[in-house]
Coordinates of C-alpha atoms and ligand atoms in Angstrom, one line a residue:
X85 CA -150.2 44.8 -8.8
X86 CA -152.3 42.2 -10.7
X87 CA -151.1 40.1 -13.5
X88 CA -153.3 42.1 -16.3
X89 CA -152.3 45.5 -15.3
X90 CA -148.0 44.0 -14.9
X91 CA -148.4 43.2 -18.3
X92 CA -149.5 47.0 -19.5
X93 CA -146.5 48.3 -18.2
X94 CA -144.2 45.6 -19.3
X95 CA -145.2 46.3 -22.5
X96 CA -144.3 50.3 -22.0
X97 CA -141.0 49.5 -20.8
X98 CA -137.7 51.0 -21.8
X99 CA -134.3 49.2 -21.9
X100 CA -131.4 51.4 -23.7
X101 CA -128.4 49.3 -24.9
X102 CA -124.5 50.5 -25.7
X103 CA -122.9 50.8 -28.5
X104 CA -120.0 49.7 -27.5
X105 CA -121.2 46.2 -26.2
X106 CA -121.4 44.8 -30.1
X107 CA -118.0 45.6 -30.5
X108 CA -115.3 43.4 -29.8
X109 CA -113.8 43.6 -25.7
X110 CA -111.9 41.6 -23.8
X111 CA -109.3 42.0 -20.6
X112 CA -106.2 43.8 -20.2
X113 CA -104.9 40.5 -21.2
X114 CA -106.5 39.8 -24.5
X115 CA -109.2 41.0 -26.7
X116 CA -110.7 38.2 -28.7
X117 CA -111.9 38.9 -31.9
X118 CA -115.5 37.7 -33.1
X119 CA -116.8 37.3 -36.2
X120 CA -119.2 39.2 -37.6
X121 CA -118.6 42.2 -35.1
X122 CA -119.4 45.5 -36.7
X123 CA -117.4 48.1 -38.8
X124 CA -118.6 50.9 -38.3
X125 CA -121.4 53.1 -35.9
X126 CA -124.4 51.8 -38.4
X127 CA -123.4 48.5 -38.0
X128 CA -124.2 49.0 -34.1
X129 CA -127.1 50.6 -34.7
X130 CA -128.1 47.1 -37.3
X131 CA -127.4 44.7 -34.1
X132 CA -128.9 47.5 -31.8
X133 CA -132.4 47.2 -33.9
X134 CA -132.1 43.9 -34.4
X135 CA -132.0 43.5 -30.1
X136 CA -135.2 46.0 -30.0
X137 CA -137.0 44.0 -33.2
X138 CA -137.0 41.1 -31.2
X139 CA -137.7 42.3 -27.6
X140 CA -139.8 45.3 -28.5
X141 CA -138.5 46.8 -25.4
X142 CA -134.9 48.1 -26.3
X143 CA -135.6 51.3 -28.4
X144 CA -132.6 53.7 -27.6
X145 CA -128.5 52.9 -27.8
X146 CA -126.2 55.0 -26.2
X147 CA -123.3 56.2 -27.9
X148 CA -119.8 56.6 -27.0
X149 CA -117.4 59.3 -28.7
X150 CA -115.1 59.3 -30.4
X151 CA -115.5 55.4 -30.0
X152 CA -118.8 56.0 -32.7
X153 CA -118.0 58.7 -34.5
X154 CA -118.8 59.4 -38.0
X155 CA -118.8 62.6 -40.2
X156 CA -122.8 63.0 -39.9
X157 CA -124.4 62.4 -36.8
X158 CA -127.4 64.0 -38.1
X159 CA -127.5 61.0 -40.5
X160 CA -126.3 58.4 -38.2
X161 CA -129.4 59.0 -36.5
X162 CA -131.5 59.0 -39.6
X163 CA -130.4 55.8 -40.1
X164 CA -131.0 54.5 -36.3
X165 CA -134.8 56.2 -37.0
X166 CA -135.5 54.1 -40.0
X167 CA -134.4 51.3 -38.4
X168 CA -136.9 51.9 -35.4
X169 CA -134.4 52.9 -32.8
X170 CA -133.1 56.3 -31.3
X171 CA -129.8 57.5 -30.3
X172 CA -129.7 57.6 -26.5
X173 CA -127.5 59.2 -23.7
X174 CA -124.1 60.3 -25.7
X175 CA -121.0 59.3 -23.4
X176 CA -118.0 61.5 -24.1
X177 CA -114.2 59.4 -23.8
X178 CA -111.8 61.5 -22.1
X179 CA -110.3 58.9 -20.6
X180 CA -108.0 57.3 -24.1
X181 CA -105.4 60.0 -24.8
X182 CA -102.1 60.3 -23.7
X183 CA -102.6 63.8 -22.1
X184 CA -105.0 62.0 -20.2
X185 CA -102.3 60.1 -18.3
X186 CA -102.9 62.4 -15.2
X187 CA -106.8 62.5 -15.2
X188 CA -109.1 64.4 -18.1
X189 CA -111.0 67.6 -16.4
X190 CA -108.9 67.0 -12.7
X191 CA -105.7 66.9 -14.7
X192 CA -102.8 69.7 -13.0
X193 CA -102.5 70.7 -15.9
X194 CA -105.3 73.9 -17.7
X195 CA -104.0 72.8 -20.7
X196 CA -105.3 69.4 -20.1
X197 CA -108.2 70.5 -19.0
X198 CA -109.3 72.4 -21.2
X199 CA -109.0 70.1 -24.2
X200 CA -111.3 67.9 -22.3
X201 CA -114.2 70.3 -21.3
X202 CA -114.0 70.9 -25.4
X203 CA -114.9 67.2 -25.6
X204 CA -117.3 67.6 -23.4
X205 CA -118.9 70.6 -25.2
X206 CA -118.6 68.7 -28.3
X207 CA -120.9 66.0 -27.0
X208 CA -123.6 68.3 -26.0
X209 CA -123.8 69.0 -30.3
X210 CA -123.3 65.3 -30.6
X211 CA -126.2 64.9 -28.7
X212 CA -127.9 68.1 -30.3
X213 CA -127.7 66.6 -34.0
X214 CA -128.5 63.4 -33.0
X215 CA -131.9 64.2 -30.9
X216 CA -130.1 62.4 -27.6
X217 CA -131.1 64.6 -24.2
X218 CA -128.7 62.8 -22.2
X219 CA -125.2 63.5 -21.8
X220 CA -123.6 60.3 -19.7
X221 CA -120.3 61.4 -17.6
X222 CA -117.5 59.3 -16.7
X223 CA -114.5 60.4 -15.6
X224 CA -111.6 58.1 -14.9
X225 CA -109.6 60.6 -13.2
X226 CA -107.8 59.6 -10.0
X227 CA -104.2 59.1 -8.4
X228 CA -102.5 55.8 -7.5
X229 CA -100.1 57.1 -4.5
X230 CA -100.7 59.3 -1.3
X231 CA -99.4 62.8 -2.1
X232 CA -99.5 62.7 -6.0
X233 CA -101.8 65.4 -6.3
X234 CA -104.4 67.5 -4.1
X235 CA -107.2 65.7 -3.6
X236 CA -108.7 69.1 -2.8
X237 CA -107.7 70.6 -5.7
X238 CA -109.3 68.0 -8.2
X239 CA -112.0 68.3 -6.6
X240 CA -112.1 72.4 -7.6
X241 CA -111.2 71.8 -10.9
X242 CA -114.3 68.8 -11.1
X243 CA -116.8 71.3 -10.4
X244 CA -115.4 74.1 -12.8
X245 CA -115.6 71.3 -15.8
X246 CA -118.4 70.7 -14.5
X247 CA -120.2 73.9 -14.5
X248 CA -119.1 74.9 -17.9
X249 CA -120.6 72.2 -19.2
X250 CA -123.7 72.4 -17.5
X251 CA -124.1 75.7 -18.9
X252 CA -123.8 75.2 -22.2
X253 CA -126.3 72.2 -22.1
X254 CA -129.8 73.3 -23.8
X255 CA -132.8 73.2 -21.3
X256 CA -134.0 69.9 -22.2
X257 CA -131.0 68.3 -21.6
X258 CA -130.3 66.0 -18.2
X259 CA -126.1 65.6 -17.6
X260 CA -125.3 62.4 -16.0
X261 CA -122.7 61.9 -13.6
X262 CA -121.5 58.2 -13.1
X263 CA -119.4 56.8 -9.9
X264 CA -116.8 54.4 -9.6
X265 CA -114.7 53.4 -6.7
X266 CA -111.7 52.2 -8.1
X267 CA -109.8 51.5 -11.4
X268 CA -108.4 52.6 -13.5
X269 CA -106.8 54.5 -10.1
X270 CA -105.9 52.4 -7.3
X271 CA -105.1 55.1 -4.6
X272 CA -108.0 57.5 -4.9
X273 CA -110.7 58.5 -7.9
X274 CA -112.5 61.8 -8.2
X275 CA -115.9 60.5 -8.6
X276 CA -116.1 57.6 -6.5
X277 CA -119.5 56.8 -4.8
X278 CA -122.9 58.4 -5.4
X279 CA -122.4 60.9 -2.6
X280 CA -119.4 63.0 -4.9
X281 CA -121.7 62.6 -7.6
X282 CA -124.4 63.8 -5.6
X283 CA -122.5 66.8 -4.5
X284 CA -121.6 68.4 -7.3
X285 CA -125.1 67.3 -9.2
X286 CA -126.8 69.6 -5.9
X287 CA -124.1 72.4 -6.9
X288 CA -125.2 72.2 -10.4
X289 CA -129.0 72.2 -10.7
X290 CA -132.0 69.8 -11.2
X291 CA -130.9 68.4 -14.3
X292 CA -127.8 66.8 -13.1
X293 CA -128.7 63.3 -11.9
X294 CA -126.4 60.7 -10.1
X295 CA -125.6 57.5 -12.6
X296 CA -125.6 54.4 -10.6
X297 CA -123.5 51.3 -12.7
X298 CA -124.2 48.5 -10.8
X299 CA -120.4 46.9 -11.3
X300 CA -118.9 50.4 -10.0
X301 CA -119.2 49.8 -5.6
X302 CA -117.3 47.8 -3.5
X303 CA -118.2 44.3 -2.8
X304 CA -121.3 44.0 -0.5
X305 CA -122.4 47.5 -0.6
X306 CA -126.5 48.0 -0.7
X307 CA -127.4 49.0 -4.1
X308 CA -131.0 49.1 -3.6
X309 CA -130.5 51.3 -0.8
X310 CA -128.5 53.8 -3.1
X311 CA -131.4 53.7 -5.3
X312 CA -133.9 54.7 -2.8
X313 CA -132.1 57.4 -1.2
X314 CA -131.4 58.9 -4.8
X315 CA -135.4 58.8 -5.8
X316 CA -136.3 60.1 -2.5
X317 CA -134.2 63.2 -3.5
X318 CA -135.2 63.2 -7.0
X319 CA -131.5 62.7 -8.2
X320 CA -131.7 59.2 -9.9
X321 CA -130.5 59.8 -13.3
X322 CA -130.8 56.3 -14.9
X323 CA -128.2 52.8 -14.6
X324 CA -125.8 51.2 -16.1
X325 CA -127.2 47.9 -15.3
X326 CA -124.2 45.1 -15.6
X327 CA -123.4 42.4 -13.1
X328 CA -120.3 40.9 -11.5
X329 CA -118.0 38.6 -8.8
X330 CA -115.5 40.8 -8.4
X331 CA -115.1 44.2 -9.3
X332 CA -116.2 46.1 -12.8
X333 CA -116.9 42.4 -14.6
X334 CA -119.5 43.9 -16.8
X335 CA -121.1 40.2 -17.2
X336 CA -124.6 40.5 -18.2
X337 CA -126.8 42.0 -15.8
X338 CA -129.2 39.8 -13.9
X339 CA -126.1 36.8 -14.7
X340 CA -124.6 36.5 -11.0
X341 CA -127.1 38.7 -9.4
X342 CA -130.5 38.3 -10.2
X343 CA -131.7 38.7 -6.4
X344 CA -129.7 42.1 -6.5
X345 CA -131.5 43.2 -9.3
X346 CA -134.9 42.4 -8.5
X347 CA -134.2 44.0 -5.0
X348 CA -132.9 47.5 -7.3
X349 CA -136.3 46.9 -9.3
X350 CA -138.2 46.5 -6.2
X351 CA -137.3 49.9 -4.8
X352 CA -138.4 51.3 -8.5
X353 CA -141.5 50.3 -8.8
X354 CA -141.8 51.2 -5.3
X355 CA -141.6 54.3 -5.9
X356 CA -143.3 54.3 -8.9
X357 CA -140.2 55.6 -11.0
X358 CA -140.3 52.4 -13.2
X359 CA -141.9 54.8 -16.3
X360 CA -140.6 58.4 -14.9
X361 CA -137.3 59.9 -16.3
X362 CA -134.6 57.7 -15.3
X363 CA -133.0 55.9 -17.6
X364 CA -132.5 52.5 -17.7
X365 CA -129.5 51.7 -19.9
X366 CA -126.7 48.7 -19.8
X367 CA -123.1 48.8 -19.9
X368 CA -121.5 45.6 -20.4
X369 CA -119.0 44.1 -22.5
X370 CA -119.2 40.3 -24.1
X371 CA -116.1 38.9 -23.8
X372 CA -116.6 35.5 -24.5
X373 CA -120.0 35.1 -25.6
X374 CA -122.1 36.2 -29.1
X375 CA -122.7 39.5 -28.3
X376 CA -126.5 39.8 -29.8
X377 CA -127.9 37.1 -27.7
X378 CA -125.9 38.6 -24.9
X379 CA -127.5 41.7 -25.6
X380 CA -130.9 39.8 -25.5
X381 CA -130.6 37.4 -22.7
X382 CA -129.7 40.8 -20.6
X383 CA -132.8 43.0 -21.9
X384 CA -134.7 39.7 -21.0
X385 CA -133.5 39.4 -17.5
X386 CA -134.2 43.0 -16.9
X387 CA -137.6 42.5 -18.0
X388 CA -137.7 39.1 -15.7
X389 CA -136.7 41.1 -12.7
X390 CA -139.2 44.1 -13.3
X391 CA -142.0 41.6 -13.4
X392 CA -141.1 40.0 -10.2
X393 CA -140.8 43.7 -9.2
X394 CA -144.1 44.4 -10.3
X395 CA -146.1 41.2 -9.0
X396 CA -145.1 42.2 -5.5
X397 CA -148.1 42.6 -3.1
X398 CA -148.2 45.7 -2.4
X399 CA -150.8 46.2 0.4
X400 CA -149.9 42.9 1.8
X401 CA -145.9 44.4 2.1
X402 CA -147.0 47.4 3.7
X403 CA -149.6 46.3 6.3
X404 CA -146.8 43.4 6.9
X405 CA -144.3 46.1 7.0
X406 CA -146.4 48.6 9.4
X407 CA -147.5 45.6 11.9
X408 CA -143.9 44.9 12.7
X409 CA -144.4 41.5 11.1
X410 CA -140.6 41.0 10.1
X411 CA -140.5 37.6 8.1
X412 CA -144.6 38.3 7.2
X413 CA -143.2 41.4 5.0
X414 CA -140.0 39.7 4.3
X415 CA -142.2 36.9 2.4
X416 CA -144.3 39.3 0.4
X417 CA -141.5 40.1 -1.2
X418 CA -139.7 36.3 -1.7
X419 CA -143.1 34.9 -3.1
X420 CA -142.5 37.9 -5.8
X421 CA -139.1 36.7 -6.7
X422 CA -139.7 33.4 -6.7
X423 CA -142.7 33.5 -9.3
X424 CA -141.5 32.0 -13.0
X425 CA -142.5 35.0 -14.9
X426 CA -141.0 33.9 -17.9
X427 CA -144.7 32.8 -18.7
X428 CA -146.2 35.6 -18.7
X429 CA -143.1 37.6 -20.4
X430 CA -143.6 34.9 -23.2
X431 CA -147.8 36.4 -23.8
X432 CA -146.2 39.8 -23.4
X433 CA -144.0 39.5 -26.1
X434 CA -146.8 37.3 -28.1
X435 CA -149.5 40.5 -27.2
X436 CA -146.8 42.8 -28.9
X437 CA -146.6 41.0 -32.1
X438 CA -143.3 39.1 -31.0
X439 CA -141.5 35.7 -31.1
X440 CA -142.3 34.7 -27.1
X441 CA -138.5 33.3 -27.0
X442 CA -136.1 36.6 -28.2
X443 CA -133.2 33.7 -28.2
X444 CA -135.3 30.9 -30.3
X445 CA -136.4 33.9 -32.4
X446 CA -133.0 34.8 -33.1
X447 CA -131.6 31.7 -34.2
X448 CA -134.6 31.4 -36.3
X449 CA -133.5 34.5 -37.7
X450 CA -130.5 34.1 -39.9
X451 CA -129.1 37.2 -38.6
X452 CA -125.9 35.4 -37.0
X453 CA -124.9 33.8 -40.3
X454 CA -126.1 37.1 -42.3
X455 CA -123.6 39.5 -40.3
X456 CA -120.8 36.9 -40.4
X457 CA -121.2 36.7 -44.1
X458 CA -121.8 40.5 -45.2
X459 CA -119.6 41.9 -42.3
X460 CA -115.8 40.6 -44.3
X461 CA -113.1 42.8 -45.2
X462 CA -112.9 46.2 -43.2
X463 CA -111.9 47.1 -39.3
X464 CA -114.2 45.6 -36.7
X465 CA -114.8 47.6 -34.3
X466 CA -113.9 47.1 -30.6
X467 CA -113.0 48.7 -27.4
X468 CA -110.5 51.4 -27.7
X469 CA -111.1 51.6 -31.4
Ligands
PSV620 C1 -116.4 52.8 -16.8 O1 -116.0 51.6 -16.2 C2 -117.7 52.6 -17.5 O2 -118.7 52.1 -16.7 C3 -118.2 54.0 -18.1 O3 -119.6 54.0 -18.1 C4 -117.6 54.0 -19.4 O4 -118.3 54.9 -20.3 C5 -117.9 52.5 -19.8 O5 -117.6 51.8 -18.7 C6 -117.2 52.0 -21.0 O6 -115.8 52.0 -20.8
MN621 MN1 -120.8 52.5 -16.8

């Protein structure tokens, strides 16, 4: 693609952020507290807008109940709307109550069960009142020793949550099922790779869609290749774009990775799925770091890879690819990546009416000092609260 017609759909391009990242997180070893971290649901949404005011690219964040909730969702998303930003895919927690010791919707126990598929259900009118069409599953149901419970049988009870839910979802509604191979169960987990997510999405109809978090495989595994068997079948629901050393790090995406990423992006615009229906959100949590900037340096690194994504040759790759010409196609796709596209993200952003540096135009801003100064007295929010 050329550099004039990258640039169009650069400027079309959706990056959905979470809630939950401008709260405070940590490790199970300690959470530490930032200043300025926000009280309540609107204060998200306030660092939220302020991420898509400076990018122009970020206009959706996902929610996370009961993590966000608040009395009116109808006017929680009022408020996101005048602020110029939309509530996104709405992630139901089933996975922070005691009864959940044993798993949510594969717990042995109906009783169990039950309460969770009403969580579930209650997220579809989360997502009703707020205008979100996508409801985000995660389940962190599992077992951590041989023989604890049927494997089998969770499986059964997965698909009768499921369905139930699936049904009550209105028609324009897409259900997203995320994977993750291990943690918090260490022996086996219900939904563990995009082929159990896939299973049950092909039992339940077109709009369930496979959820691919980049932190949730094992070390090693081919992402990309994930990605491309998921848009060949149509099942790609959207990311949760992170990145990480060892297991779920939830660093910023594009932070130990960015080859990985621009391969994932590669096998996007490849198949021409970069402005389609899935949805590209990110999960991650700022332990360490100011979480805004965070926020930004990770939209920006999205964008960085897309471009290099976008500036591949794409007649070149393919008559490389067709001739047999092994490190001929293999370079198409290295010259790509190795282009500093921060250039031309810079008169992107300055084409949209923006700051070309999100970061510089941050600081500029105020807006650290402001929320550390207004945001005093109160509960900051953070993970688990
Ligand atoms: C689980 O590790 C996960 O990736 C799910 O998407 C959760 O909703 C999210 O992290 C926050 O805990
Ligand atoms: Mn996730």
């Amino acid at each position: 693609m050329n550099v004039d017609e990258a640039k169009k759909v650069l400027r079309r391009q959706r990056i959905e952020t979470p809630s939950w990242a401008y709260g405070n997180s940590g490790t199970r070893f300690k959470v530490f507290a930032q200043p300025g971290v926000p009280r309540t649901p609107y204060e998200k949404i306030d660092d939220a807008a302020m991420v898509h005011e400076l990018t122009g690219v970020a206009p959706s964040v996902a929610l996370h109940i009961p993590w966000d909730r608040v009395d009116d969702f109808a006017a929680l998303a009022t408020y996101a709307k005048d602020r110029g930003v939309a509530v996104g895919a709405i992630n139901p927690n089933v996975f922070q109550d005691d009864d959940y010791k044993l798993g949510s919707v594969c717990n042995p126990d109906p009783g169990v069960r039950r309460k969770a598929v009403e969580q579930l259900l209650e997220c579809i009118e989360i997502a009703e009142r707020t205008g979100s069409k996508q409801l985000s599953l995660w389940f962190a149901d599992g077992t951590n020793y041989a023989g604890q419970d049927s494997i089998r049988d969770r499986q059964d009870r997965l698909a009768e949550a499921l369905r139930t839910t699936y049904d009550a979802m209105p028609a324009d509604m897409t259900m997203l099922l995320e994977y993750k191979f291990f943690e918090p169960a260490f022996y086996h987990t219900d939904v563990p790779d995009w082929g159990t997510s896939l299973t049950h999405c092909l039992a339940l109809g077109e709009r369930a869609k496979v959820l691919v978090d980049t932190g949730h495989h094992a070390p090693g595994t081919n992402i990309e290749m994930i990605v491309a068997l998921l848009l060949r079948q149509e099942r790609l629901g959207g990311f949760h774009f992170n990145s990480r050393y060892y297991a779920d790090d939830d660093l910023m995406v594009g932070a130990a990775d960015p080859f990985g990423l621009f391969r994932i992006m590669h096998e996007i615009v490849a198949a021409d799925a970069l402005e389609g229906d899935v949805a590209f959100m990110l999960d991650q949590c700022h332990n360490v770091e100011p979480k805004v900037p965070a926020m930004l340096r990770s939209v920006m690194n999205v964008q960085e890879a897309t471009a290099k994504a976008l500036l591949v040759e794409k007649d070149a790759l393919r008559t490389a690819q067709r001739e047999g010409d092994v490190l001929g196609a293999h370079g198409v796709l290295m010259d790509a990546y190795a282009t500093d596209v921060r250039p031309l993200l810079a008169s992107v952003r300055e084409e949209m009416g923006l700051h070309p540096d999100p970061i510089a135009a941050y600081r500029e801003s105020g807006y650290a000092e402001r929320i550390v100064a207004e945001r005093v007295g109160g509960e900051a929010m953070g993970w688990g609260a």
